[in-house]
PDB file of C-alpha atoms in Angstrom:
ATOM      1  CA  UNK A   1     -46.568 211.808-106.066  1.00 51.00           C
ATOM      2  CA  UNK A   2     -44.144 211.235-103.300  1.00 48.00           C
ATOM      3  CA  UNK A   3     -43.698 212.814 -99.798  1.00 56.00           C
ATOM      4  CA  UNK A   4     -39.927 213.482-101.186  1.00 59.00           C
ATOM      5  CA  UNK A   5     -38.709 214.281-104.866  1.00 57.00           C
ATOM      6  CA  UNK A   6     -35.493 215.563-106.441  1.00 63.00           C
ATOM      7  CA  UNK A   7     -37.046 216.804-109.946  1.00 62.00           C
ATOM      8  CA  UNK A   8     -34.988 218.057-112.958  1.00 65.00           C
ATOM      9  CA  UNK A   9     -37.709 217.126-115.194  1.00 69.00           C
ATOM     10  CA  UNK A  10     -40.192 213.923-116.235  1.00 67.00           C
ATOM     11  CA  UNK A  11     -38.063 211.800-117.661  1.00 60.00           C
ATOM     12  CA  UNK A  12     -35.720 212.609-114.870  1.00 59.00           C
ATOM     13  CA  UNK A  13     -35.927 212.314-111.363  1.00 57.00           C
ATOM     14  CA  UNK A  14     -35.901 210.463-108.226  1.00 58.00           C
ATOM     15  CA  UNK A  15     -38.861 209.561-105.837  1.00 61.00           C
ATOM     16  CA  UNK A  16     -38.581 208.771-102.031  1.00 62.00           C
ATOM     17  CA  UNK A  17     -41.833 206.787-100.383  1.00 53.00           C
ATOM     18  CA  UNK A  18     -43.574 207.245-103.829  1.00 55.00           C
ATOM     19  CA  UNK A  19     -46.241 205.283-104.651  1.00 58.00           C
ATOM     20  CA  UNK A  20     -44.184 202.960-107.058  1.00 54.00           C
ATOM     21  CA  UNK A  21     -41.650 202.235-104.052  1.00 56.00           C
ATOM     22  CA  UNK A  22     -39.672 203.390-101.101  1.00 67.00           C
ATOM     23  CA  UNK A  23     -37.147 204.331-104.005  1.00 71.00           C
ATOM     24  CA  UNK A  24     -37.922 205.380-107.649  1.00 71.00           C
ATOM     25  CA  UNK A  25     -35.238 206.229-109.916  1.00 72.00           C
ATOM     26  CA  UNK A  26     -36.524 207.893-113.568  1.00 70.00           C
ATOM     27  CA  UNK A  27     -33.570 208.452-116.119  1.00 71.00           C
ATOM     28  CA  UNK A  28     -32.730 208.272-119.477  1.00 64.00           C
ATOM     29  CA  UNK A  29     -35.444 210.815-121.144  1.00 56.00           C
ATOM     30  CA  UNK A  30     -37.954 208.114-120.119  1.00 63.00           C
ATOM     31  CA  UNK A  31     -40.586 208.755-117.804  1.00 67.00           C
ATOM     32  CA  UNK A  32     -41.024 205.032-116.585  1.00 70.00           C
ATOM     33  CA  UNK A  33     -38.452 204.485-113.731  1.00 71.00           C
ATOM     34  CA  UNK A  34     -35.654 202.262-114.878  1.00 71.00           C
ATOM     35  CA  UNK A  35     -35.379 201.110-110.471  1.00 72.00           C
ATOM     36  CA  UNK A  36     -37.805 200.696-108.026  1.00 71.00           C
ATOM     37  CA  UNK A  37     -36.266 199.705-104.309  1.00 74.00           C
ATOM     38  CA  UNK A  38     -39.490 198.493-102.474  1.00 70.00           C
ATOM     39  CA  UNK A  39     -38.587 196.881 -98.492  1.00 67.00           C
ATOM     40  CA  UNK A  40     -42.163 196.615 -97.313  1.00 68.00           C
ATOM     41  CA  UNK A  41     -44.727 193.730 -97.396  1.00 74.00           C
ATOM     42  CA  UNK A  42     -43.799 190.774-100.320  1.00 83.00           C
ATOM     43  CA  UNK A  43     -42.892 193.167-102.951  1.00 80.00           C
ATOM     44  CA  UNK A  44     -39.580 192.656-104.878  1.00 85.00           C
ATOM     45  CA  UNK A  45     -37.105 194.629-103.553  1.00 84.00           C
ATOM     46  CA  UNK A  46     -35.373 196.094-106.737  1.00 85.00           C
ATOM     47  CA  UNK A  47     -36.311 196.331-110.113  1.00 87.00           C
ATOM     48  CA  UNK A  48     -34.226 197.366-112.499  1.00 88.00           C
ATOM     49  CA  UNK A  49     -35.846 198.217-116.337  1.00 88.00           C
ATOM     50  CA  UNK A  50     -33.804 198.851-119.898  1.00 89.00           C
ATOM     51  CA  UNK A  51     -36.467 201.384-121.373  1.00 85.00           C
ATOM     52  CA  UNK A  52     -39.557 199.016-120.671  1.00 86.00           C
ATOM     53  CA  UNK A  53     -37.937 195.377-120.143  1.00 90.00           C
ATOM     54  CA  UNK A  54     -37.107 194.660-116.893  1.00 91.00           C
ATOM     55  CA  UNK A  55     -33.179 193.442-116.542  1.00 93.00           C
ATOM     56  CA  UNK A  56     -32.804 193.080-113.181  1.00 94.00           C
ATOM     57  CA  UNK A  57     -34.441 191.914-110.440  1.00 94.00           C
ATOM     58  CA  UNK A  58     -34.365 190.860-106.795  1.00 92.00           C
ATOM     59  CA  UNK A  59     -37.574 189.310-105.369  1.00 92.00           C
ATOM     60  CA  UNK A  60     -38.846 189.356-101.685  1.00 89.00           C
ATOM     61  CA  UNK A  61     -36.844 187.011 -99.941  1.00 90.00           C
ATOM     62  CA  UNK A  62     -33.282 187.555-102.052  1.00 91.00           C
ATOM     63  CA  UNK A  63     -33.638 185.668-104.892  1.00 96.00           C
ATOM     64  CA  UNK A  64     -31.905 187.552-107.710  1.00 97.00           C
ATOM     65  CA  UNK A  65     -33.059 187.189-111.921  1.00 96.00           C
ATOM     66  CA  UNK A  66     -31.076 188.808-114.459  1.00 97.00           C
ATOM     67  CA  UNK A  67     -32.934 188.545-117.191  1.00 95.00           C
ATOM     68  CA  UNK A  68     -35.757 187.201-115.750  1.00 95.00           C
ATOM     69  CA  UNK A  69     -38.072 188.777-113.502  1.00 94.00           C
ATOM     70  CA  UNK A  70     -39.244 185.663-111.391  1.00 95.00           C
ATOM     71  CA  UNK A  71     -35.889 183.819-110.439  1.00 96.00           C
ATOM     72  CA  UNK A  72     -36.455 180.468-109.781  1.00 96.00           C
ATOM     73  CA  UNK A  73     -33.372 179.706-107.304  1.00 96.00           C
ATOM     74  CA  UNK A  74     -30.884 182.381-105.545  1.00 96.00           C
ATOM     75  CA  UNK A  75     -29.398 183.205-108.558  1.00 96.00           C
ATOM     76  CA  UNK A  76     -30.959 182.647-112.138  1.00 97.00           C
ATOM     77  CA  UNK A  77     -29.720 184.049-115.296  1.00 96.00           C
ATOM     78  CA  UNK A  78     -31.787 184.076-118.448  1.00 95.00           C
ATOM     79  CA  UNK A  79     -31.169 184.344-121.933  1.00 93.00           C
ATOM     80  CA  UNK A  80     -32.068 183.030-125.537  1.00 87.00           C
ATOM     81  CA  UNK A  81     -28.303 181.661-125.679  1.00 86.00           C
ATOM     82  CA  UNK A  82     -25.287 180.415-123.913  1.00 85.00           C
ATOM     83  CA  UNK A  83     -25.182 184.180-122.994  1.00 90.00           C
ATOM     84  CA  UNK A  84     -26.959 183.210-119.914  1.00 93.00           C
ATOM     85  CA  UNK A  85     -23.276 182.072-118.684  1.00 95.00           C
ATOM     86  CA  UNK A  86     -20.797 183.289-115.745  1.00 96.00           C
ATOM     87  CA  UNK A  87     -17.821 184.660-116.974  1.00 96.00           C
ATOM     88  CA  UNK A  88     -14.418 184.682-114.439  1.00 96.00           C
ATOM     89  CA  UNK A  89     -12.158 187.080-115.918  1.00 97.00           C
ATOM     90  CA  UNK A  90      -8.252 187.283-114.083  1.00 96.00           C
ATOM     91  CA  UNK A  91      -6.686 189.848-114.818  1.00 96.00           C
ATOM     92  CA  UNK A  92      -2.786 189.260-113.033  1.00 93.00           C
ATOM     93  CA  UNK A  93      -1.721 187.115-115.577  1.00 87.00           C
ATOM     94  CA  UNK A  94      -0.388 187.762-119.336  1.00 92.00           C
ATOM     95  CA  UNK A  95      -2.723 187.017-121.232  1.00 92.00           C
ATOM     96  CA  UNK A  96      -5.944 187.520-118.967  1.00 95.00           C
ATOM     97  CA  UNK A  97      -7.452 184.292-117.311  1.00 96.00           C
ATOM     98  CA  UNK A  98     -10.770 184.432-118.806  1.00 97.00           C
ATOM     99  CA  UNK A  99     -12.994 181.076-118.148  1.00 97.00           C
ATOM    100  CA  UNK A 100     -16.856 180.745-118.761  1.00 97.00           C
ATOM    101  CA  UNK A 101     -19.533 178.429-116.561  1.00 96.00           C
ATOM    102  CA  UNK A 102     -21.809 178.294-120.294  1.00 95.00           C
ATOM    103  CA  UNK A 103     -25.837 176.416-120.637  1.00 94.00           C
ATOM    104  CA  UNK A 104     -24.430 174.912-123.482  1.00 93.00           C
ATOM    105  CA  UNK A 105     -21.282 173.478-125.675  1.00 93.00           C
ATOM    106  CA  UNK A 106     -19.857 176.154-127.438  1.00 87.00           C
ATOM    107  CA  UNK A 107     -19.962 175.756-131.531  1.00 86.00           C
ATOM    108  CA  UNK A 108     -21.817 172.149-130.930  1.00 88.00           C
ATOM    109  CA  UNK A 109     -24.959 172.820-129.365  1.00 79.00           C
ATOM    110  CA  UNK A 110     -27.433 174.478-127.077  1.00 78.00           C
ATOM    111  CA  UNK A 111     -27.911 171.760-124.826  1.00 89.00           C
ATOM    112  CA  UNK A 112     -25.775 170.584-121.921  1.00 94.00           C
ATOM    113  CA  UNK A 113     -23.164 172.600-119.743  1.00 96.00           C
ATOM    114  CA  UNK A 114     -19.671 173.639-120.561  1.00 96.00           C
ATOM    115  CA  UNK A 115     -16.829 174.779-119.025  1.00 97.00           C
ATOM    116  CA  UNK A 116     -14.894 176.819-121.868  1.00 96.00           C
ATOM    117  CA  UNK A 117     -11.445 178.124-121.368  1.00 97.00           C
ATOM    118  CA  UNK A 118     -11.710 181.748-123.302  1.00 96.00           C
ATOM    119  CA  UNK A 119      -8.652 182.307-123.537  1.00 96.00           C
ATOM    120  CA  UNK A 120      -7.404 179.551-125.689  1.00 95.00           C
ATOM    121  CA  UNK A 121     -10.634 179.098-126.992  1.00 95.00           C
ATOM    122  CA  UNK A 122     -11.432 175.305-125.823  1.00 94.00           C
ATOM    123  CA  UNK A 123     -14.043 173.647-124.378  1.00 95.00           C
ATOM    124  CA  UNK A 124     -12.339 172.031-121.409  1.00 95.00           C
ATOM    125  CA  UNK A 125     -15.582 169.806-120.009  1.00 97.00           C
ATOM    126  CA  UNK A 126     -18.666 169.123-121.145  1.00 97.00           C
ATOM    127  CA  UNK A 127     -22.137 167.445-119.861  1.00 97.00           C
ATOM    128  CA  UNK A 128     -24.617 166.800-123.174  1.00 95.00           C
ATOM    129  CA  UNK A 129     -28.236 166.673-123.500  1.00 93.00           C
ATOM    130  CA  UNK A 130     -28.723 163.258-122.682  1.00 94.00           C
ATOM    131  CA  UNK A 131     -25.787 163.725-119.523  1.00 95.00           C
ATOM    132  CA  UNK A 132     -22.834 161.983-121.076  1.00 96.00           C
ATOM    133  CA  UNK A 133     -19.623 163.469-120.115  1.00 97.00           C
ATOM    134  CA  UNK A 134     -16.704 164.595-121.802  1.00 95.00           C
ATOM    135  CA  UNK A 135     -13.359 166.413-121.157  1.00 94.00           C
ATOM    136  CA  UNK A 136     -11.106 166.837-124.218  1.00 91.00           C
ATOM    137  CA  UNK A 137     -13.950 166.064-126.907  1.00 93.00           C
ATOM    138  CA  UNK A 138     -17.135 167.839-127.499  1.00 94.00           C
ATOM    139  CA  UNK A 139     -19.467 165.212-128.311  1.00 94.00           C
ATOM    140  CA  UNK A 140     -18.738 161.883-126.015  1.00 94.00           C
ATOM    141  CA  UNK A 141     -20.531 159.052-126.806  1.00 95.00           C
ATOM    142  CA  UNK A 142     -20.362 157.212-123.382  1.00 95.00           C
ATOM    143  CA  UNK A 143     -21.172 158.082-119.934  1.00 96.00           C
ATOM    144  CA  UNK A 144     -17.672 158.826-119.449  1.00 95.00           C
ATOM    145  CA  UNK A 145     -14.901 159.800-122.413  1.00 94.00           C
ATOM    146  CA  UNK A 146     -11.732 161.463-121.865  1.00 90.00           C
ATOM    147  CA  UNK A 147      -9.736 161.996-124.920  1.00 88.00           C
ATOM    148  CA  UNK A 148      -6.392 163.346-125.223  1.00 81.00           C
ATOM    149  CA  UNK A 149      -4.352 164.132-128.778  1.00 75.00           C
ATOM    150  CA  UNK A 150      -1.137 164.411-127.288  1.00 69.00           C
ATOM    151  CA  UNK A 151       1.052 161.706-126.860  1.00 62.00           C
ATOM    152  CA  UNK A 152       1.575 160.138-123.264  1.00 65.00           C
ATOM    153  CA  UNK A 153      -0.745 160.240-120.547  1.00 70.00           C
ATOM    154  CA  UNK A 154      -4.363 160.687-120.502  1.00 76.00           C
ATOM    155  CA  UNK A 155      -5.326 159.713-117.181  1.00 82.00           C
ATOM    156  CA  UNK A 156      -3.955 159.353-114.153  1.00 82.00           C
ATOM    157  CA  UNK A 157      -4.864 158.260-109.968  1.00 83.00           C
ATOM    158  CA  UNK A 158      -2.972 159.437-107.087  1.00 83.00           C
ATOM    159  CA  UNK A 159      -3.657 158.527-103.451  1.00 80.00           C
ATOM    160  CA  UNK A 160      -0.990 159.056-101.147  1.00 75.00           C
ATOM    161  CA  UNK A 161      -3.221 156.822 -98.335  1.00 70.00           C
ATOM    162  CA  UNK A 162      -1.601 154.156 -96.539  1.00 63.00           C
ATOM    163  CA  UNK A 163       1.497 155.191 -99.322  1.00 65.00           C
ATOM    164  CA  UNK A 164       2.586 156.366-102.524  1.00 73.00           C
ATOM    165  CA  UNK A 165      -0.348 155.014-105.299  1.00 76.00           C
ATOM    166  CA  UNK A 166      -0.133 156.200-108.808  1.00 81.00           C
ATOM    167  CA  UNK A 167      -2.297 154.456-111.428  1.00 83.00           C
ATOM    168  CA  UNK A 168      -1.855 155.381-114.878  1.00 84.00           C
ATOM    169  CA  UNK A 169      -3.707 154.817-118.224  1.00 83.00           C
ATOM    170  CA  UNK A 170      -0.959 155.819-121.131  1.00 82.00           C
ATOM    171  CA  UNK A 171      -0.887 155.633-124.809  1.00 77.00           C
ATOM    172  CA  UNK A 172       3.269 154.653-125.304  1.00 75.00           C
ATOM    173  CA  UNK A 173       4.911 152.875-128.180  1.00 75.00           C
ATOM    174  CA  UNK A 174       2.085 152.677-130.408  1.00 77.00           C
ATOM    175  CA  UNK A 175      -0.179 150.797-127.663  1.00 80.00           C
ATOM    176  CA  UNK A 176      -2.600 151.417-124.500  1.00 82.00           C
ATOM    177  CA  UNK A 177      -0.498 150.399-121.219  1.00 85.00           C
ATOM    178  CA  UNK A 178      -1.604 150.240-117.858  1.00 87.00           C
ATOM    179  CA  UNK A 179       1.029 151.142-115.675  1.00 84.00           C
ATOM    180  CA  UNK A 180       1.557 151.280-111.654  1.00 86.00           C
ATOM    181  CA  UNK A 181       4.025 153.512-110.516  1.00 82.00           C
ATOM    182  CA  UNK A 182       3.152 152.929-106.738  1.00 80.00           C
ATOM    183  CA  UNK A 183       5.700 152.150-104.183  1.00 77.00           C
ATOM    184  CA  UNK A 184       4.058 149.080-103.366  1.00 80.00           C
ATOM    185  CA  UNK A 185       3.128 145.786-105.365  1.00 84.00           C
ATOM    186  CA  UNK A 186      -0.071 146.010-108.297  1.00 85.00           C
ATOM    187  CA  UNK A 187      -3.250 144.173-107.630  1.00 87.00           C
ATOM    188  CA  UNK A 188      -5.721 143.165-109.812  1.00 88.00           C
ATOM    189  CA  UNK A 189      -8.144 141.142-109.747  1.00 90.00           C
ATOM    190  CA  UNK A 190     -11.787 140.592-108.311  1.00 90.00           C
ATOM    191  CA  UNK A 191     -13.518 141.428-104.576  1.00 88.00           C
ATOM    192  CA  UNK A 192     -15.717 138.759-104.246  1.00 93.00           C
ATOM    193  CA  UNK A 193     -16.232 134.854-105.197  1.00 94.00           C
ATOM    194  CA  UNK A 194     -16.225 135.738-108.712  1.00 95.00           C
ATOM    195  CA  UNK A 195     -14.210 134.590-111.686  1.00 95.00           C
ATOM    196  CA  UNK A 196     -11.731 137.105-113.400  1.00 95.00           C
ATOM    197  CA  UNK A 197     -11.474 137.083-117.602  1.00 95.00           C
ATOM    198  CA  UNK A 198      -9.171 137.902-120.038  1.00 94.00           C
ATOM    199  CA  UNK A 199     -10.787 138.938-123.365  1.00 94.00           C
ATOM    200  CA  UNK A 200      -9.396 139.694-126.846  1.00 92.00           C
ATOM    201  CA  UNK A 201     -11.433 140.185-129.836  1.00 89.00           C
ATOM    202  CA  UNK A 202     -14.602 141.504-128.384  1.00 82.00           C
ATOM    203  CA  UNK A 203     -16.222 139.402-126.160  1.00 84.00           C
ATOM    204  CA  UNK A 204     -13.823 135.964-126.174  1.00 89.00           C
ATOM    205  CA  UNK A 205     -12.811 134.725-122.831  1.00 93.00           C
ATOM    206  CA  UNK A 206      -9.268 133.312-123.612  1.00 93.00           C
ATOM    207  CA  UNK A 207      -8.208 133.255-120.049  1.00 96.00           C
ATOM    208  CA  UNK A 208      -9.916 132.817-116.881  1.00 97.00           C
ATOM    209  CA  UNK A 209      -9.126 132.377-112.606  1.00 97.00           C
ATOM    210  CA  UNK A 210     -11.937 130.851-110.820  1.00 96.00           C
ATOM    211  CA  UNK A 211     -12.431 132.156-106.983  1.00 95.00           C
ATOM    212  CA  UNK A 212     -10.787 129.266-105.739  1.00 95.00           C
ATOM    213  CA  UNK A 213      -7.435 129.806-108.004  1.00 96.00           C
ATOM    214  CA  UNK A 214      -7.790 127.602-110.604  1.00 97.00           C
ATOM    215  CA  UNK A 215      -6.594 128.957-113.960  1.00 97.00           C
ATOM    216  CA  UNK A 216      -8.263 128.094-117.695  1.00 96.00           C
ATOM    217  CA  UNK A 217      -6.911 128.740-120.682  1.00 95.00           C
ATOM    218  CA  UNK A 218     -10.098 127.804-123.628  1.00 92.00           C
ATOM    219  CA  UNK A 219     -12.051 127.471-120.203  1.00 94.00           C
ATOM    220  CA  UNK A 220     -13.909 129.040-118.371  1.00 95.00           C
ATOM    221  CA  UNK A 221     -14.841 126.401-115.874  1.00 96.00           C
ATOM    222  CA  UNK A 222     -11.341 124.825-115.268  1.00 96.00           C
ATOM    223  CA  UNK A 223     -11.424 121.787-113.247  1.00 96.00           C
ATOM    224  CA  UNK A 224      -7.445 121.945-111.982  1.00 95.00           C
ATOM    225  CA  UNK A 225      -4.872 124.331-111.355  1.00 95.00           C
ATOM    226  CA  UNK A 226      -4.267 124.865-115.256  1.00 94.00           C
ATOM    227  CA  UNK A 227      -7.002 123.477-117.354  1.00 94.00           C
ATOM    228  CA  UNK A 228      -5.836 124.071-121.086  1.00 92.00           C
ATOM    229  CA  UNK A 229      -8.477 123.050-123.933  1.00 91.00           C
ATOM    230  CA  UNK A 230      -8.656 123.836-127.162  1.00 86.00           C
ATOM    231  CA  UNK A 231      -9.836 122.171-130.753  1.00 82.00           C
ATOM    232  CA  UNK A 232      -6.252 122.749-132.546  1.00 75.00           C
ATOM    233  CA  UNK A 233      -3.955 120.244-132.732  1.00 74.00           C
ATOM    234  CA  UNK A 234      -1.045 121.752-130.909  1.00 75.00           C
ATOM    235  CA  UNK A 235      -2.528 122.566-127.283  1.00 80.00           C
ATOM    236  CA  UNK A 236       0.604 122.862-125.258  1.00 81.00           C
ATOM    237  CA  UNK A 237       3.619 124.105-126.454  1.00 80.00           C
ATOM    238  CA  UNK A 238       6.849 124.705-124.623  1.00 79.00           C
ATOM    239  CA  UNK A 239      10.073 125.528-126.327  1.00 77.00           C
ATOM    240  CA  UNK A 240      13.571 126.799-125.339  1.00 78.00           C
ATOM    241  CA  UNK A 241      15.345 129.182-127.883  1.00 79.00           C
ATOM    242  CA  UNK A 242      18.675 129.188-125.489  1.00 77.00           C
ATOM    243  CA  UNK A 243      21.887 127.735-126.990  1.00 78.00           C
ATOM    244  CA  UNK A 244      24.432 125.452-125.348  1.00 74.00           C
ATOM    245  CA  UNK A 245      23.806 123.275-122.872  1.00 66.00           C
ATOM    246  CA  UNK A 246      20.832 123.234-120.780  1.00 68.00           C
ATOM    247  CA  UNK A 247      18.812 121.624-118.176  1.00 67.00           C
ATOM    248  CA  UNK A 248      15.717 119.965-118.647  1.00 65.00           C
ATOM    249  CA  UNK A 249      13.268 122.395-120.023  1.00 66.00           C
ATOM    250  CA  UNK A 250      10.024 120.828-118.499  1.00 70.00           C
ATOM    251  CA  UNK A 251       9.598 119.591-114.864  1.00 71.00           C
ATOM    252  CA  UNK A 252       6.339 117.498-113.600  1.00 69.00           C
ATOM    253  CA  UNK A 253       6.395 117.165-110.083  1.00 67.00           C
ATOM    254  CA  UNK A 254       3.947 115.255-107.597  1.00 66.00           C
ATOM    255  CA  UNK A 255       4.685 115.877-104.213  1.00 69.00           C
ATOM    256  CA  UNK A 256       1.797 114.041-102.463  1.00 75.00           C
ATOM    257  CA  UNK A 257       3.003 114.804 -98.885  1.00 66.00           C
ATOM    258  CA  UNK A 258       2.653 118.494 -99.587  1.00 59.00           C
TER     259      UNK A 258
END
């Protein structure tokens, strides 16, 4: 019943101020109405049905589901798959821009978040299960991993506060450099009254600055300005591989009015 109807038959037709809504739209040879549009009282709004299953739906108060017919948040997608994803599709360029927001990493797993780029078919960023993070590789195993195949850089910092700063973490020449390419001298070192190490091999301190200045080399509490240790027999070595003539190739100096 309805105080207005447009009627080509039962399966359909379309209702105004019926008793399933202000709205009610009945299509497809089916006579359940595949919308309602309700405004009145807390009823959802719109309902939109496939056959039986409702598709799409916007509650009282604006929250939208697609897939879902209580949306938890503005805008909640549902699915049994990464399907429940937001696809941006650009059209102006050759080939299309196509990039999808995805509940899970594509080909690995149905857990975590992805950014995938469709149209080269990569998985640009990635959050797992567990929230580890990854851009360039699929499955990081730290908090943070950035991996790039490419020779050359794979990560750089720019500031251009106060100057020109660029930091950058390269792979060149067969080994990881650390290079500053900042218009201004590199520092390095600790904020506080702590010590600073140099480690090789895991875990071994072979080089360490106290907070007062003091450097050790075997030590890591040196006593003077260089404290060298060490258990083999040659400790200190200093040696000149310049030919000719030369001046003394060691100088010890006290100065004690400095």
């Amino acid at each position: 019943s309805a105080h207005f109807q447009h009627y080509t038959s039962t399966a359909r037709h379309q209702s105004f101020q019926s008793t399933d809504g202000d709205l009610a739209i009945v299509s497809d040879n089916n006579s359940n109405p595949v919308a309602y549009i309700k405004g009145t009282g807390t009823a959802d709004l719109l309902n939109v049905f496939d056959n039986t299953t409702e598709v799409f739906t916007i509650k009282d108060g604006g929250s939208v589901g697609v897939g879902t017919n209580d949306p938890a948040c503005r805008m909640h997608l549902l699915a049994g798959n990464d399907r429940a994803c937001v696809r941006l599709h650009n059209t102006y360029p050759t080939p299309d821009n196509v990039w999808e927001l995805q509940p899970g990493i594509s080909g690995v797993t149905n857990t975590g978040f992805c950014i995938r780029d469709i149209t080269d078919s990569a998985n640009r960023f990635v959050i797992d299960g567990s929230g580890q993070v990854g851009i360039g590789t699929n499955v990081p195993t730290y908090q943070l991993q950035v991996h790039h195949s490419n020779p050359g850089g794979l990560l750089r910092l720019l500031s251009s506060h106060e100057g020109d700063y660029d930091l950058r973490f390269v792979y060149q020449n067969s080994e990881t450099n650390i290079w500053s390419y900042a218009s201004s001298d590199m520092t390095f070192g600790t904020r506080y009254a702590k010590k600073l190490h140099l480690v090789t091999n895991g875990p071994q301190k072979r080089l360490t600055i106290d907070d007062g200045g003091n450097v050790g080399i075997g030590s890591v509490i040196p006593a003077a300005k260089l404290d060298v240790k060490g258990s083999g027999t040659d400790i200190l070595r200093i040696e000149s591989t310049a030919t000719g003539a030369q001046g003394a190739n060691l100088i010890l100096h006290h100065n004690p009015g400095a």
